[in-house]
Tab-separated table of C-alpha atoms in Angstrom:
chain	number	residue	atom	x	y	z
A	1	UNK	CA	-280.121	168.490	2.587
A	2	UNK	CA	-277.392	166.148	1.537
A	3	UNK	CA	-274.464	168.078	0.019
A	4	UNK	CA	-272.243	165.021	-0.468
A	5	UNK	CA	-270.703	164.849	-3.897
A	6	UNK	CA	-271.514	161.516	-5.535
A	7	UNK	CA	-268.557	159.362	-6.559
A	8	UNK	CA	-267.994	159.317	-10.320
A	9	UNK	CA	-269.347	156.229	-11.971
A	10	UNK	CA	-266.893	153.906	-13.655
A	11	UNK	CA	-267.048	154.144	-17.396
A	12	UNK	CA	-267.597	151.053	-19.445
A	13	UNK	CA	-265.001	149.826	-21.891
A	14	UNK	CA	-261.921	151.947	-22.526
A	15	UNK	CA	-261.706	154.821	-20.006
A	16	UNK	CA	-260.986	158.344	-21.162
A	17	UNK	CA	-257.824	160.211	-20.259
A	18	UNK	CA	-254.880	158.047	-19.223
A	19	UNK	CA	-256.188	154.503	-18.884
A	20	UNK	CA	-254.280	151.998	-16.758
A	21	UNK	CA	-251.673	150.243	-18.815
A	22	UNK	CA	-251.719	146.564	-19.616
A	23	UNK	CA	-248.834	146.193	-17.184
A	24	UNK	CA	-250.866	147.543	-14.276
A	25	UNK	CA	-253.700	145.121	-15.038
A	26	UNK	CA	-251.230	142.224	-15.328
A	27	UNK	CA	-249.607	143.218	-12.041
A	28	UNK	CA	-252.942	143.327	-10.184
A	29	UNK	CA	-254.041	140.042	-11.725
A	30	UNK	CA	-250.776	138.365	-10.735
A	31	UNK	CA	-251.298	139.324	-7.091
A	32	UNK	CA	-254.859	137.988	-7.115
A	33	UNK	CA	-253.917	134.747	-8.897
A	34	UNK	CA	-251.198	134.181	-6.281
A	35	UNK	CA	-253.557	134.899	-3.385
A	36	UNK	CA	-256.731	133.182	-4.548
A	37	UNK	CA	-255.696	130.852	-7.370
A	38	UNK	CA	-256.882	130.826	-10.962
A	39	UNK	CA	-260.392	129.480	-10.446
A	40	UNK	CA	-261.265	131.791	-7.548
A	41	UNK	CA	-260.014	134.960	-9.244
A	42	UNK	CA	-262.624	136.758	-11.322
A	43	UNK	CA	-262.281	139.472	-13.934
A	44	UNK	CA	-264.545	141.612	-11.778
A	45	UNK	CA	-262.095	141.287	-8.866
A	46	UNK	CA	-259.153	142.251	-11.087
A	47	UNK	CA	-261.099	145.196	-12.502
A	48	UNK	CA	-261.956	146.329	-8.986
A	49	UNK	CA	-258.310	146.180	-7.917
A	50	UNK	CA	-257.256	148.369	-10.861
A	51	UNK	CA	-260.324	150.620	-10.828
A	52	UNK	CA	-261.676	149.887	-14.298
A	53	UNK	CA	-264.658	148.203	-15.829
A	54	UNK	CA	-264.268	144.464	-16.557
A	55	UNK	CA	-264.987	145.279	-20.209
A	56	UNK	CA	-261.573	146.937	-20.451
A	57	UNK	CA	-259.877	143.714	-19.397
A	58	UNK	CA	-261.887	141.781	-21.969
A	59	UNK	CA	-260.871	144.371	-24.562
A	60	UNK	CA	-257.166	143.903	-23.793
A	61	UNK	CA	-256.964	140.174	-23.001
A	62	UNK	CA	-260.118	138.537	-24.372
A	63	UNK	CA	-260.862	136.419	-21.290
A	64	UNK	CA	-259.578	135.392	-17.875
A	65	UNK	CA	-257.543	132.678	-19.572
A	66	UNK	CA	-255.951	135.286	-21.835
A	67	UNK	CA	-255.162	137.465	-18.835
A	68	UNK	CA	-253.586	134.546	-16.981
A	69	UNK	CA	-251.514	133.740	-20.057
A	70	UNK	CA	-250.175	137.296	-20.075
A	71	UNK	CA	-249.308	137.062	-16.375
A	72	UNK	CA	-247.319	133.858	-16.937
A	73	UNK	CA	-245.729	134.897	-20.214
A	74	UNK	CA	-244.720	138.294	-18.859
A	75	UNK	CA	-242.623	136.611	-16.179
A	76	UNK	CA	-241.254	133.999	-18.616
A	77	UNK	CA	-240.302	136.689	-21.113
A	78	UNK	CA	-238.502	138.717	-18.470
A	79	UNK	CA	-236.429	135.694	-17.481
A	80	UNK	CA	-235.728	133.956	-20.784
A	81	UNK	CA	-235.669	136.628	-23.479
A	82	UNK	CA	-233.628	139.385	-21.890
A	83	UNK	CA	-230.637	140.819	-23.723
A	84	UNK	CA	-228.309	139.692	-20.939
A	85	UNK	CA	-229.369	136.075	-21.613
A	86	UNK	CA	-229.093	136.043	-25.406
A	87	UNK	CA	-226.356	138.662	-25.565
A	88	UNK	CA	-222.808	138.315	-24.343
A	89	UNK	CA	-220.220	135.612	-24.941
A	90	UNK	CA	-221.618	132.799	-27.150
A	91	UNK	CA	-219.443	130.277	-25.287
A	92	UNK	CA	-221.447	130.788	-22.104
A	93	UNK	CA	-224.904	131.085	-23.717
A	94	UNK	CA	-225.829	127.506	-22.655
A	95	UNK	CA	-225.026	128.370	-19.029
A	96	UNK	CA	-227.086	131.560	-19.193
A	97	UNK	CA	-230.087	129.762	-20.680
A	98	UNK	CA	-230.017	127.089	-17.980
A	99	UNK	CA	-229.546	129.659	-15.224
A	100	UNK	CA	-232.484	131.688	-16.570
A	101	UNK	CA	-234.742	128.619	-16.455
A	102	UNK	CA	-233.696	127.513	-12.970
A	103	UNK	CA	-233.810	131.058	-11.561
A	104	UNK	CA	-237.357	131.469	-12.887
A	105	UNK	CA	-238.656	128.104	-11.710
A	106	UNK	CA	-236.971	128.243	-8.306
A	107	UNK	CA	-238.907	131.468	-7.593
A	108	UNK	CA	-241.630	130.671	-5.042
A	109	UNK	CA	-244.228	133.011	-6.567
A	110	UNK	CA	-243.718	131.606	-10.054
A	111	UNK	CA	-244.027	128.063	-8.724
A	112	UNK	CA	-247.316	129.078	-7.125
A	113	UNK	CA	-248.572	130.220	-10.525
A	114	UNK	CA	-247.483	127.007	-12.229
A	115	UNK	CA	-249.660	124.797	-10.022
A	116	UNK	CA	-252.847	126.368	-11.383
A	117	UNK	CA	-253.608	123.252	-13.443
A	118	UNK	CA	-254.034	122.805	-17.171
A	119	UNK	CA	-254.127	126.545	-17.784
A	120	UNK	CA	-250.556	126.989	-16.550
A	121	UNK	CA	-249.232	123.990	-18.496
A	122	UNK	CA	-250.854	125.273	-21.699
A	123	UNK	CA	-249.360	128.743	-21.238
A	124	UNK	CA	-245.879	127.286	-20.714
A	125	UNK	CA	-246.176	125.146	-23.847
A	126	UNK	CA	-247.293	128.136	-25.901
A	127	UNK	CA	-244.475	130.284	-24.573
A	128	UNK	CA	-241.779	127.725	-25.371
A	129	UNK	CA	-243.098	127.106	-28.881
A	130	UNK	CA	-244.264	130.535	-30.004
A	131	UNK	CA	-242.068	132.947	-28.084
A	132	UNK	CA	-238.775	131.387	-27.036
A	133	UNK	CA	-238.370	129.232	-30.148
A	134	UNK	CA	-239.049	132.177	-32.457
A	135	UNK	CA	-236.647	134.413	-30.539
A	136	UNK	CA	-233.874	131.807	-30.702
A	137	UNK	CA	-234.383	131.246	-34.436
A	138	UNK	CA	-234.056	134.979	-35.058
A	139	UNK	CA	-231.003	135.238	-32.810
A	140	UNK	CA	-229.113	132.257	-34.262
A	141	UNK	CA	-229.772	132.958	-37.940
A	142	UNK	CA	-228.666	130.710	-40.796
A	143	UNK	CA	-230.345	127.882	-42.667
A	144	UNK	CA	-230.251	125.486	-39.715
A	145	UNK	CA	-231.388	128.017	-37.089
A	146	UNK	CA	-234.814	126.414	-36.684
A	147	UNK	CA	-233.327	122.959	-36.129
A	148	UNK	CA	-230.847	124.239	-33.543
A	149	UNK	CA	-233.437	126.376	-31.753
A	150	UNK	CA	-235.843	123.419	-31.648
A	151	UNK	CA	-233.154	121.274	-30.043
A	152	UNK	CA	-232.491	123.958	-27.414
A	153	UNK	CA	-236.191	124.297	-26.555
A	154	UNK	CA	-236.498	120.504	-26.370
A	155	UNK	CA	-233.695	120.302	-23.812
A	156	UNK	CA	-235.034	123.203	-21.739
A	157	UNK	CA	-238.576	121.845	-21.945
A	158	UNK	CA	-237.335	118.469	-20.734
A	159	UNK	CA	-235.650	120.171	-17.791
A	160	UNK	CA	-238.852	122.037	-16.911
A	161	UNK	CA	-240.976	118.899	-17.126
A	162	UNK	CA	-238.722	116.470	-15.251
A	163	UNK	CA	-237.643	118.887	-12.510
A	164	UNK	CA	-240.685	121.101	-11.953
A	165	UNK	CA	-243.933	120.055	-13.638
A	166	UNK	CA	-243.678	116.294	-13.106
A	167	UNK	CA	-240.495	115.945	-11.046
A	168	UNK	CA	-238.422	112.807	-11.265
A	169	UNK	CA	-236.321	112.036	-8.169
A	170	UNK	CA	-232.884	112.372	-9.786
A	171	UNK	CA	-233.349	115.677	-11.679
A	172	UNK	CA	-235.301	117.155	-8.765
A	173	UNK	CA	-232.456	116.373	-6.348
A	174	UNK	CA	-229.820	118.233	-8.375
A	175	UNK	CA	-228.750	121.745	-7.472
A	176	UNK	CA	-228.974	124.454	-10.160
A	177	UNK	CA	-225.173	124.310	-10.441
A	178	UNK	CA	-225.264	120.548	-11.028
A	179	UNK	CA	-227.989	120.975	-13.647
A	180	UNK	CA	-225.849	123.520	-15.465
A	181	UNK	CA	-222.853	121.191	-15.376
A	182	UNK	CA	-224.943	118.299	-16.743
A	183	UNK	CA	-226.887	120.066	-19.502
A	184	UNK	CA	-224.559	122.820	-20.716
A	185	UNK	CA	-222.488	120.440	-22.908
A	186	UNK	CA	-225.657	119.194	-24.622
A	187	UNK	CA	-226.853	122.743	-25.286
A	188	UNK	CA	-223.412	123.738	-26.523
A	189	UNK	CA	-223.470	120.844	-28.974
A	190	UNK	CA	-226.894	121.639	-30.451
A	191	UNK	CA	-226.131	125.369	-30.689
A	192	UNK	CA	-223.110	124.725	-32.922
A	193	UNK	CA	-223.835	125.110	-36.658
A	194	UNK	CA	-224.322	121.803	-38.439
A	195	UNK	CA	-221.805	120.430	-40.966
A	196	UNK	CA	-222.780	120.785	-44.612
A	197	UNK	CA	-222.965	117.623	-46.676
A	198	UNK	CA	-219.882	117.013	-48.786
A	199	UNK	CA	-220.185	117.779	-52.500
A	200	UNK	CA	-220.418	114.765	-54.851
A	201	UNK	CA	-217.006	113.368	-55.736
A	202	UNK	CA	-215.716	114.191	-59.234
A	203	UNK	CA	-212.666	112.373	-60.532
A	204	UNK	CA	-209.671	114.643	-61.056
A	205	UNK	CA	-211.430	117.757	-59.665
A	206	UNK	CA	-209.323	119.773	-57.291
A	207	UNK	CA	-210.516	119.341	-53.712
A	208	UNK	CA	-212.467	116.140	-54.499
A	209	UNK	CA	-211.899	112.946	-52.473
A	210	UNK	CA	-210.151	111.368	-55.435
A	211	UNK	CA	-207.553	114.138	-55.558
A	212	UNK	CA	-206.738	113.938	-51.861
A	213	UNK	CA	-208.070	117.380	-50.953
A	214	UNK	CA	-211.638	116.537	-50.051
A	215	UNK	CA	-211.966	118.259	-46.731
A	216	UNK	CA	-215.527	118.796	-45.545
A	217	UNK	CA	-216.280	122.473	-44.989
A	218	UNK	CA	-218.358	123.814	-42.170
A	219	UNK	CA	-221.568	125.513	-43.145
A	220	UNK	CA	-221.818	129.280	-42.901
A	221	UNK	CA	-223.098	130.872	-39.703
A	222	UNK	CA	-224.886	134.169	-39.973
A	223	UNK	CA	-225.471	134.631	-36.227
A	224	UNK	CA	-223.619	137.119	-34.084
A	225	UNK	CA	-220.536	134.949	-33.534
A	226	UNK	CA	-219.418	131.468	-34.488
A	227	UNK	CA	-220.419	128.909	-31.899
A	228	UNK	CA	-217.822	126.551	-33.321
A	229	UNK	CA	-214.983	128.805	-32.146
A	230	UNK	CA	-216.765	129.625	-28.915
A	231	UNK	CA	-217.373	125.938	-28.189
A	232	UNK	CA	-213.687	125.097	-28.650
A	233	UNK	CA	-212.581	127.978	-26.450
A	234	UNK	CA	-214.986	126.938	-23.711
A	235	UNK	CA	-213.876	123.306	-23.916
A	236	UNK	CA	-210.198	124.346	-23.668
A	237	UNK	CA	-211.016	126.517	-20.661
A	238	UNK	CA	-212.837	123.671	-18.880
A	239	UNK	CA	-210.036	121.233	-19.661
A	240	UNK	CA	-207.471	123.654	-18.207
A	241	UNK	CA	-209.518	124.053	-15.033
A	242	UNK	CA	-209.756	120.289	-14.565
A	243	UNK	CA	-205.972	119.884	-14.994
A	244	UNK	CA	-205.430	122.331	-12.161
């Protein structure tokens, strides 16, 4: 007589009790994508590694492509949307953004994920446009926040493309420190609030060009601090360091 207790069958769909979190599924999938690549990794293999039915993964992520997108975007979000990147001194925000990008893309495991073909490139595009751009717009605030955030994402996207996805010899040969030195001034410039257009001139009106007081005013900035002041302070600091 066989007294062995049969192993409990896996339940289909959402398990009862305390189901594995999305993070545990993403973590297992990341390991399998790194080991076997995107095409050779199946939802059944990921489900087996976590101990759930594949239907649960479909419930959470929709498909293998959706799961892979979460794996990539989870790592991107950790690197590029942390409070320590967007918080802190506005004068050094350009440096922190560049460092976050280079730190992420210099990571060997992340590079392994990015060579998974069109799927990886599509995920990166979606992250830059839908996640990072939206986060920057919210952080910067003001009427021109979208324009400034778009310029930032354009510069960072150009760095990613020319150094990592389709490397050109010159950008690829630079060290992360040299990249920061080259691109930080451009980021600092596009992060600064834009100048408002001057009001139409009216003869005899105080402050108009015809009365000699027509100074152009800077537009309001509703972000956390003024990047105009921060930019000047950073420029003065760099100039002082060069003089020494």
